[in-house]
Amino acid sequence: MAAVAAAAVPADTRAVLAERVVKLTRDSFWKPVASVPIKFTTYHPQGMVKIGETLFVSSVEIQVRTKRLVEPLDRYDRDTGRGVGHVFKIDMTGNRLADLRLGEGSVYHPGGLDHDGEHIWVAVAEYRPNSRSIIYRIDPVTMKATEVFRFADHIGAIVHNTDDNTLHGVSWGSRRFYRWTLGSDGRVTNAHVPPEVLSTANTSHYLDYQDCKYAGARRMLCTGVTELHQSPGAPPFRLGGIDLVDLRDGRPVHQVPLLLWTAGGMDMTHNAVWIEPSAMGLRGYFMPEDDMSTLYIYDVEAK
């Protein structure tokens, strides 16, 4: 499949997107449109936003893998490893236009991306659960990042609720939800609140969210994966999916599996995903593979 021009997008994208997502079912047919080889080493992609005809993809370059500890130390089950966090700017033919490096020291794991119409939001965390994160907003034109706040947990994805000016994050494996309030000066007012006080439990155990976007009307659209093993040590079966989540109570409004895999067996929603309204219904952009990635583009009827 070759590269293809984008379909027309309605003006009120978020409302249309959410309206069409709830019409997806397990039987929805995703038609392949294009496969675009990415022309540089992408490392381990995490999140994606598309602004016009430009992609922004977060990724972690793993230099030294984390190692499990023989005995848990404090709240940690592994060491920090070593790496570099990236946000790549990419054109629709797979060329890298810019490479923004994020994080500091052991904080090098960027998560999912959200775009609020002005800034791209990303959390960069240690590569282990129950750790710590730095949350940034990025100017997509200048590719300059501004640190917004720090938090004492691994935040794997963050969205900006522009309806009530709050930020919402998910923990490692999306087992916990967080909500932060933004003041009139753009500063977070409750970043000092301990995670155990601020968190609420994710009552859905179907997916581990990898990438989330604000979907309007106090909802977020999350994509992710669950890995199932028939027996200990057996190869995993990876099932991807899409959840539309109500941010007021953290409960899914609509859940649907995405029955798409690469030729190598990787689920399409394993890592970076962008979904937008299209002339047909919805168009999905998926980058599930590491290092020598391909951008897979699919259309689905959802009207």
mmCIF file of C-alpha atoms in Angstrom:
data_model
loop_
_atom_site.group_PDB
_atom_site.id
_atom_site.type_symbol
_atom_site.label_atom_id
_atom_site.label_comp_id
_atom_site.label_asym_id
_atom_site.label_seq_id
_atom_site.Cartn_x
_atom_site.Cartn_y
_atom_site.Cartn_z
ATOM 1 C CA MET A 1 0.000 0.000 0.000
ATOM 2 C CA ALA A 2 1.256 3.480 -0.836
ATOM 3 C CA ALA A 3 0.814 6.807 0.912
ATOM 4 C CA VAL A 4 -2.592 8.442 0.470
ATOM 5 C CA ALA A 5 -3.987 11.940 0.923
ATOM 6 C CA ALA A 6 -6.038 12.568 4.057
ATOM 7 C CA ALA A 7 -9.823 12.577 3.849
ATOM 8 C CA ALA A 8 -11.886 15.655 4.645
ATOM 9 C CA VAL A 9 -12.356 16.247 8.382
ATOM 10 C CA PRO A 10 -15.478 17.937 9.837
ATOM 11 C CA ALA A 11 -14.943 21.135 11.824
ATOM 12 C CA ASP A 12 -16.068 19.869 15.237
ATOM 13 C CA THR A 13 -13.635 16.981 15.150
ATOM 14 C CA ARG A 14 -13.860 15.833 18.773
ATOM 15 C CA ALA A 15 -17.656 15.611 18.874
ATOM 16 C CA VAL A 16 -17.820 13.807 15.543
ATOM 17 C CA LEU A 17 -14.994 11.470 16.564
ATOM 18 C CA ALA A 18 -16.729 10.403 19.780
ATOM 19 C CA GLU A 19 -20.089 10.070 18.040
ATOM 20 C CA ARG A 20 -18.600 7.713 15.474
ATOM 21 C CA VAL A 21 -16.460 5.698 17.891
ATOM 22 C CA VAL A 22 -19.573 4.573 19.792
ATOM 23 C CA LYS A 23 -20.883 3.097 16.538
ATOM 24 C CA LEU A 24 -17.907 0.748 16.215
ATOM 25 C CA THR A 25 -18.500 -2.931 16.946
ATOM 26 C CA ARG A 26 -16.414 -6.079 16.947
ATOM 27 C CA ASP A 27 -17.626 -6.674 13.384
ATOM 28 C CA SER A 28 -16.617 -3.260 12.022
ATOM 29 C CA PHE A 29 -14.441 -3.732 8.946
ATOM 30 C CA TRP A 30 -11.226 -1.717 8.890
ATOM 31 C CA LYS A 31 -10.150 -1.293 5.275
ATOM 32 C CA PRO A 32 -6.383 -0.984 4.674
ATOM 33 C CA VAL A 33 -5.542 2.291 2.953
ATOM 34 C CA ALA A 34 -1.757 2.673 3.146
ATOM 35 C CA SER A 35 1.443 1.345 4.694
ATOM 36 C CA VAL A 36 4.142 3.996 4.962
ATOM 37 C CA PRO A 37 7.663 2.883 5.960
ATOM 38 C CA ILE A 38 9.224 5.265 8.475
ATOM 39 C CA LYS A 39 12.643 6.267 7.159
ATOM 40 C CA PHE A 40 14.609 6.381 10.416
ATOM 41 C CA THR A 41 15.024 4.372 13.598
ATOM 42 C CA THR A 42 11.973 5.037 15.766
ATOM 43 C CA TYR A 43 13.145 3.069 18.845
ATOM 44 C CA HIS A 44 10.013 2.213 20.914
ATOM 45 C CA PRO A 45 7.063 4.429 19.826
ATOM 46 C CA GLN A 46 4.517 5.363 22.482
ATOM 47 C CA GLY A 47 2.055 8.077 21.446
ATOM 48 C CA MET A 48 0.945 9.944 18.333
ATOM 49 C CA VAL A 49 -0.884 13.101 17.346
ATOM 50 C CA LYS A 50 -1.529 14.328 13.818
ATOM 51 C CA ILE A 51 -1.679 18.065 13.142
ATOM 52 C CA GLY A 52 -2.545 18.807 9.538
ATOM 53 C CA GLU A 53 -0.244 16.624 7.468
ATOM 54 C CA THR A 54 2.388 16.229 10.180
ATOM 55 C CA LEU A 55 2.767 13.464 12.751
ATOM 56 C CA PHE A 56 4.260 13.827 16.214
ATOM 57 C CA VAL A 57 5.372 10.549 17.790
ATOM 58 C CA SER A 58 6.790 10.022 21.272
ATOM 59 C CA SER A 59 9.354 7.266 21.711
ATOM 60 C CA VAL A 60 11.778 5.821 24.235
ATOM 61 C CA GLU A 61 15.317 4.957 23.177
ATOM 62 C CA ILE A 62 16.339 2.139 25.520
ATOM 63 C CA GLN A 63 20.102 2.125 26.060
ATOM 64 C CA VAL A 64 20.203 -0.203 29.083
ATOM 65 C CA ARG A 65 17.140 -2.308 29.832
ATOM 66 C CA THR A 66 15.643 -2.324 33.305
ATOM 67 C CA LYS A 67 16.434 -5.352 35.474
ATOM 68 C CA ARG A 68 14.106 -6.992 37.972
ATOM 69 C CA LEU A 69 15.187 -6.773 41.589
ATOM 70 C CA VAL A 70 15.562 -9.993 43.578
ATOM 71 C CA GLU A 71 13.550 -8.360 46.352
ATOM 72 C CA PRO A 72 11.336 -5.271 45.928
ATOM 73 C CA LEU A 73 13.026 -2.134 47.237
ATOM 74 C CA ASP A 74 10.616 0.389 48.719
ATOM 75 C CA ARG A 75 7.891 0.463 46.061
ATOM 76 C CA TYR A 76 10.113 -0.578 43.144
ATOM 77 C CA ASP A 77 10.300 -3.999 41.478
ATOM 78 C CA ARG A 78 13.129 -3.132 39.061
ATOM 79 C CA ASP A 79 15.991 -0.697 38.547
ATOM 80 C CA THR A 80 15.756 2.377 36.332
ATOM 81 C CA GLY A 81 17.702 1.240 33.284
ATOM 82 C CA ARG A 82 18.970 3.995 31.039
ATOM 83 C CA GLY A 83 17.619 5.719 27.957
ATOM 84 C CA VAL A 84 16.573 8.847 26.097
ATOM 85 C CA GLY A 85 13.083 10.233 25.529
ATOM 86 C CA HIS A 86 12.130 11.585 22.102
ATOM 87 C CA VAL A 87 9.251 13.329 20.380
ATOM 88 C CA PHE A 88 9.687 13.039 16.622
ATOM 89 C CA LYS A 89 8.113 15.331 14.043
ATOM 90 C CA ILE A 90 7.423 13.303 10.886
ATOM 91 C CA ASP A 91 5.931 14.048 7.483
ATOM 92 C CA MET A 92 3.361 11.759 5.876
ATOM 93 C CA THR A 93 5.978 10.033 3.730
ATOM 94 C CA GLY A 94 7.972 8.910 6.771
ATOM 95 C CA ASN A 95 10.739 11.516 6.896
ATOM 96 C CA ARG A 96 11.914 12.878 10.239
ATOM 97 C CA LEU A 97 11.571 16.662 10.396
ATOM 98 C CA ALA A 98 12.667 17.215 14.006
ATOM 99 C CA ASP A 99 13.743 15.302 17.117
ATOM 100 C CA LEU A 100 12.963 16.807 20.526
ATOM 101 C CA ARG A 101 14.671 15.096 23.468
ATOM 102 C CA LEU A 102 12.837 15.105 26.791
ATOM 103 C CA GLY A 103 13.407 14.017 30.385
ATOM 104 C CA GLU A 104 16.367 14.019 32.735
ATOM 105 C CA GLY A 105 18.453 11.304 34.364
ATOM 106 C CA SER A 106 16.352 8.206 35.038
ATOM 107 C CA VAL A 107 13.222 9.967 33.750
ATOM 108 C CA TYR A 108 13.335 9.075 30.042
ATOM 109 C CA HIS A 109 10.118 7.209 29.131
ATOM 110 C CA PRO A 110 7.602 9.417 27.232
ATOM 111 C CA GLY A 111 4.028 8.172 27.150
ATOM 112 C CA GLY A 112 0.948 8.895 25.078
ATOM 113 C CA LEU A 113 0.373 12.268 23.416
ATOM 114 C CA ASP A 114 -2.569 14.672 23.393
ATOM 115 C CA HIS A 115 -3.055 17.900 21.417
ATOM 116 C CA ASP A 116 -5.355 20.593 22.804
ATOM 117 C CA GLY A 117 -5.319 22.794 19.705
ATOM 118 C CA GLU A 118 -2.308 24.770 20.890
ATOM 119 C CA HIS A 119 0.093 22.473 22.727
ATOM 120 C CA ILE A 120 1.053 18.816 22.676
ATOM 121 C CA TRP A 121 0.984 17.247 26.150
ATOM 122 C CA VAL A 122 3.265 14.415 27.227
ATOM 123 C CA ALA A 123 4.394 12.815 30.462
ATOM 124 C CA VAL A 124 7.960 11.486 30.690
ATOM 125 C CA ALA A 125 8.504 8.927 33.450
ATOM 126 C CA GLU A 126 10.950 6.446 34.849
ATOM 127 C CA TYR A 127 10.665 3.099 33.047
ATOM 128 C CA ARG A 128 9.087 1.315 36.021
ATOM 129 C CA PRO A 129 5.802 1.355 37.941
ATOM 130 C CA ASN A 130 5.192 3.551 40.995
ATOM 131 C CA SER A 131 7.990 5.922 40.037
ATOM 132 C CA ARG A 132 7.929 9.595 39.020
ATOM 133 C CA SER A 133 7.153 11.766 36.028
ATOM 134 C CA ILE A 134 7.740 15.165 34.466
ATOM 135 C CA ILE A 135 4.802 16.579 32.509
ATOM 136 C CA TYR A 136 5.565 18.845 29.553
ATOM 137 C CA ARG A 137 3.640 20.861 27.024
ATOM 138 C CA ILE A 138 5.220 21.277 23.589
ATOM 139 C CA ASP A 139 4.797 23.983 20.967
ATOM 140 C CA PRO A 140 4.398 21.908 17.773
ATOM 141 C CA VAL A 141 5.663 24.758 15.579
ATOM 142 C CA THR A 142 8.897 25.539 17.419
ATOM 143 C CA MET A 143 9.286 22.084 19.030
ATOM 144 C CA LYS A 144 10.082 23.807 22.329
ATOM 145 C CA ALA A 145 9.031 22.011 25.513
ATOM 146 C CA THR A 146 7.946 23.655 28.766
ATOM 147 C CA GLU A 147 7.914 21.727 32.024
ATOM 148 C CA VAL A 148 4.487 22.068 33.670
ATOM 149 C CA PHE A 149 4.852 19.986 36.847
ATOM 150 C CA ARG A 150 6.322 16.868 38.431
ATOM 151 C CA PHE A 151 4.461 13.988 40.033
ATOM 152 C CA ALA A 152 5.372 11.015 42.206
ATOM 153 C CA ASP A 153 4.029 8.222 39.995
ATOM 154 C CA HIS A 154 4.624 6.808 36.531
ATOM 155 C CA ILE A 155 2.194 8.627 34.231
ATOM 156 C CA GLY A 156 1.763 6.697 30.993
ATOM 157 C CA ALA A 157 -0.594 9.088 29.191
ATOM 158 C CA ILE A 158 -2.053 12.522 29.856
ATOM 159 C CA VAL A 159 -4.875 14.545 28.283
ATOM 160 C CA HIS A 160 -5.940 18.186 28.596
ATOM 161 C CA ASN A 161 -9.654 18.557 29.307
ATOM 162 C CA THR A 162 -10.206 21.936 27.702
ATOM 163 C CA ASP A 163 -13.838 22.077 28.844
ATOM 164 C CA ASP A 164 -12.938 22.534 32.518
ATOM 165 C CA ASN A 165 -9.172 23.174 32.211
ATOM 166 C CA THR A 166 -7.991 20.032 33.957
ATOM 167 C CA LEU A 167 -5.364 17.422 33.161
ATOM 168 C CA HIS A 168 -6.070 13.709 33.414
ATOM 169 C CA GLY A 169 -3.399 11.022 33.604
ATOM 170 C CA VAL A 170 -3.190 7.246 33.780
ATOM 171 C CA SER A 171 -0.612 5.253 35.706
ATOM 172 C CA TRP A 172 1.568 2.328 34.575
ATOM 173 C CA GLY A 173 -0.863 -0.148 33.011
ATOM 174 C CA SER A 174 -3.604 2.490 33.480
ATOM 175 C CA ARG A 175 -4.636 0.944 36.803
ATOM 176 C CA ARG A 176 -5.022 4.371 38.385
ATOM 177 C CA PHE A 177 -6.521 7.641 37.161
ATOM 178 C CA TYR A 178 -5.400 11.116 38.204
ATOM 179 C CA ARG A 179 -7.006 14.543 37.825
ATOM 180 C CA TRP A 180 -5.063 17.797 38.160
ATOM 181 C CA THR A 181 -6.535 21.295 38.118
ATOM 182 C CA LEU A 182 -4.968 24.174 36.214
ATOM 183 C CA GLY A 183 -5.103 27.687 37.622
ATOM 184 C CA SER A 184 -5.645 30.852 35.604
ATOM 185 C CA ASP A 185 -1.862 31.183 35.353
ATOM 186 C CA GLY A 186 -1.567 27.738 33.741
ATOM 187 C CA ARG A 187 0.027 26.176 36.803
ATOM 188 C CA VAL A 188 -1.188 22.930 38.349
ATOM 189 C CA THR A 189 -2.771 23.629 41.732
ATOM 190 C CA ASN A 190 -2.729 20.115 43.232
ATOM 191 C CA ALA A 191 0.538 18.566 42.027
ATOM 192 C CA HIS A 192 1.663 18.333 45.669
ATOM 193 C CA VAL A 193 -1.159 15.958 46.640
ATOM 194 C CA PRO A 194 0.234 12.429 47.238
ATOM 195 C CA PRO A 195 -0.672 9.835 44.582
ATOM 196 C CA GLU A 196 -2.485 7.623 47.086
ATOM 197 C CA VAL A 197 -4.787 10.538 47.928
ATOM 198 C CA LEU A 198 -5.308 11.868 44.408
ATOM 199 C CA SER A 199 -5.753 8.574 42.546
ATOM 200 C CA THR A 200 -8.964 6.760 41.704
ATOM 201 C CA ALA A 201 -9.078 3.129 40.593
ATOM 202 C CA ASN A 202 -9.666 2.146 36.992
ATOM 203 C CA THR A 203 -12.529 -0.331 37.342
ATOM 204 C CA SER A 204 -12.088 -1.622 33.784
ATOM 205 C CA HIS A 205 -9.501 -4.383 33.429
ATOM 206 C CA TYR A 206 -9.896 -5.082 29.724
ATOM 207 C CA LEU A 207 -7.085 -2.882 28.362
ATOM 208 C CA ASP A 208 -3.822 -1.349 29.479
ATOM 209 C CA TYR A 209 -4.050 2.103 27.904
ATOM 210 C CA GLN A 210 -1.036 3.162 25.846
ATOM 211 C CA ASP A 211 -2.219 6.356 24.142
ATOM 212 C CA CYS A 212 -5.078 8.706 25.126
ATOM 213 C CA LYS A 213 -6.657 11.836 23.621
ATOM 214 C CA TYR A 214 -9.207 14.288 24.935
ATOM 215 C CA ALA A 215 -12.474 13.601 23.070
ATOM 216 C CA GLY A 216 -14.603 16.527 24.239
ATOM 217 C CA ALA A 217 -17.552 16.612 26.668
ATOM 218 C CA ARG A 218 -15.332 15.363 29.520
ATOM 219 C CA ARG A 219 -14.349 12.145 27.752
ATOM 220 C CA MET A 220 -11.041 10.688 26.636
ATOM 221 C CA LEU A 221 -10.377 8.209 23.860
ATOM 222 C CA CYS A 222 -7.801 5.591 24.818
ATOM 223 C CA THR A 223 -6.215 2.774 22.859
ATOM 224 C CA GLY A 224 -4.191 -0.089 24.228
ATOM 225 C CA VAL A 225 -3.649 -3.801 24.574
ATOM 226 C CA THR A 226 -4.118 -6.790 26.808
ATOM 227 C CA GLU A 227 -1.710 -9.721 26.636
ATOM 228 C CA LEU A 228 -3.191 -13.148 27.369
ATOM 229 C CA HIS A 229 -1.222 -16.315 28.139
ATOM 230 C CA GLN A 230 -2.833 -19.752 27.856
ATOM 231 C CA SER A 231 -0.227 -21.160 30.231
ATOM 232 C CA PRO A 232 2.827 -19.882 32.145
ATOM 233 C CA GLY A 233 5.647 -19.206 29.708
ATOM 234 C CA ALA A 234 3.421 -19.474 26.645
ATOM 235 C CA PRO A 235 3.708 -16.790 23.956
ATOM 236 C CA PRO A 236 1.201 -13.991 24.544
ATOM 237 C CA PHE A 237 -1.906 -13.436 22.486
ATOM 238 C CA ARG A 238 -2.209 -9.673 22.062
ATOM 239 C CA LEU A 239 -5.665 -8.155 21.773
ATOM 240 C CA GLY A 240 -5.923 -4.449 21.067
ATOM 241 C CA GLY A 241 -8.881 -2.175 21.561
ATOM 242 C CA ILE A 242 -10.439 1.263 21.880
ATOM 243 C CA ASP A 243 -12.159 2.735 24.952
ATOM 244 C CA LEU A 244 -14.143 5.952 25.225
ATOM 245 C CA VAL A 245 -13.902 6.917 28.908
ATOM 246 C CA ASP A 246 -16.061 9.311 30.939
ATOM 247 C CA LEU A 247 -13.576 11.449 32.867
ATOM 248 C CA ARG A 248 -16.120 12.275 35.562
ATOM 249 C CA ASP A 249 -16.144 8.733 36.957
ATOM 250 C CA GLY A 250 -13.419 6.933 34.998
ATOM 251 C CA ARG A 251 -15.849 4.434 33.518
ATOM 252 C CA PRO A 252 -15.870 3.429 29.846
ATOM 253 C CA VAL A 253 -18.763 4.732 27.769
ATOM 254 C CA HIS A 254 -17.932 2.379 24.907
ATOM 255 C CA GLN A 255 -15.393 -0.425 24.495
ATOM 256 C CA VAL A 256 -14.541 -2.277 21.313
ATOM 257 C CA PRO A 257 -11.742 -4.690 20.397
ATOM 258 C CA LEU A 258 -9.712 -3.842 17.312
ATOM 259 C CA LEU A 259 -9.107 -7.057 15.405
ATOM 260 C CA LEU A 260 -6.112 -5.867 13.403
ATOM 261 C CA TRP A 261 -2.579 -7.251 13.565
ATOM 262 C CA THR A 262 0.636 -6.752 11.636
ATOM 263 C CA ALA A 263 2.105 -9.599 9.596
ATOM 264 C CA GLY A 264 4.346 -10.301 12.593
ATOM 265 C CA GLY A 265 1.386 -10.619 14.958
ATOM 266 C CA MET A 266 1.570 -7.239 16.714
ATOM 267 C CA ASP A 267 -1.785 -5.688 17.538
ATOM 268 C CA MET A 268 -2.304 -2.337 15.830
ATOM 269 C CA THR A 269 -3.105 -0.463 19.053
ATOM 270 C CA HIS A 270 -0.023 -1.752 20.877
ATOM 271 C CA ASN A 271 1.657 1.651 20.875
ATOM 272 C CA ALA A 272 1.140 4.958 19.049
ATOM 273 C CA VAL A 273 -2.345 5.608 17.610
ATOM 274 C CA TRP A 274 -4.254 8.512 16.088
ATOM 275 C CA ILE A 275 -7.927 8.283 15.053
ATOM 276 C CA GLU A 276 -9.816 11.027 13.219
ATOM 277 C CA PRO A 277 -13.120 11.491 11.382
ATOM 278 C CA SER A 278 -12.977 10.805 7.650
ATOM 279 C CA ALA A 279 -15.299 10.881 4.655
ATOM 280 C CA MET A 280 -15.953 7.152 5.187
ATOM 281 C CA GLY A 281 -16.380 7.372 8.944
ATOM 282 C CA LEU A 282 -13.089 7.086 10.811
ATOM 283 C CA ARG A 283 -9.463 6.854 9.776
ATOM 284 C CA GLY A 284 -6.888 5.229 12.033
ATOM 285 C CA TYR A 285 -3.113 5.729 12.007
ATOM 286 C CA PHE A 286 -1.137 3.030 13.806
ATOM 287 C CA MET A 287 2.572 2.611 14.582
ATOM 288 C CA PRO A 288 2.817 -0.626 16.604
ATOM 289 C CA GLU A 289 6.343 -1.780 15.780
ATOM 290 C CA ASP A 290 9.712 -0.762 17.204
ATOM 291 C CA ASP A 291 12.835 0.541 15.445
ATOM 292 C CA MET A 292 11.993 0.037 11.753
ATOM 293 C CA SER A 293 8.386 1.134 12.070
ATOM 294 C CA THR A 294 5.602 1.304 9.521
ATOM 295 C CA LEU A 295 2.674 3.720 9.660
ATOM 296 C CA TYR A 296 -0.462 1.681 8.952
ATOM 297 C CA ILE A 297 -3.536 3.623 7.809
ATOM 298 C CA TYR A 298 -7.043 2.134 7.864
ATOM 299 C CA ASP A 299 -10.558 3.401 7.185
ATOM 300 C CA VAL A 300 -13.733 2.122 8.831
ATOM 301 C CA GLU A 301 -17.394 2.948 8.271
ATOM 302 C CA ALA A 302 -18.848 4.518 11.409
ATOM 303 C CA LYS A 303 -21.718 6.865 10.582
#
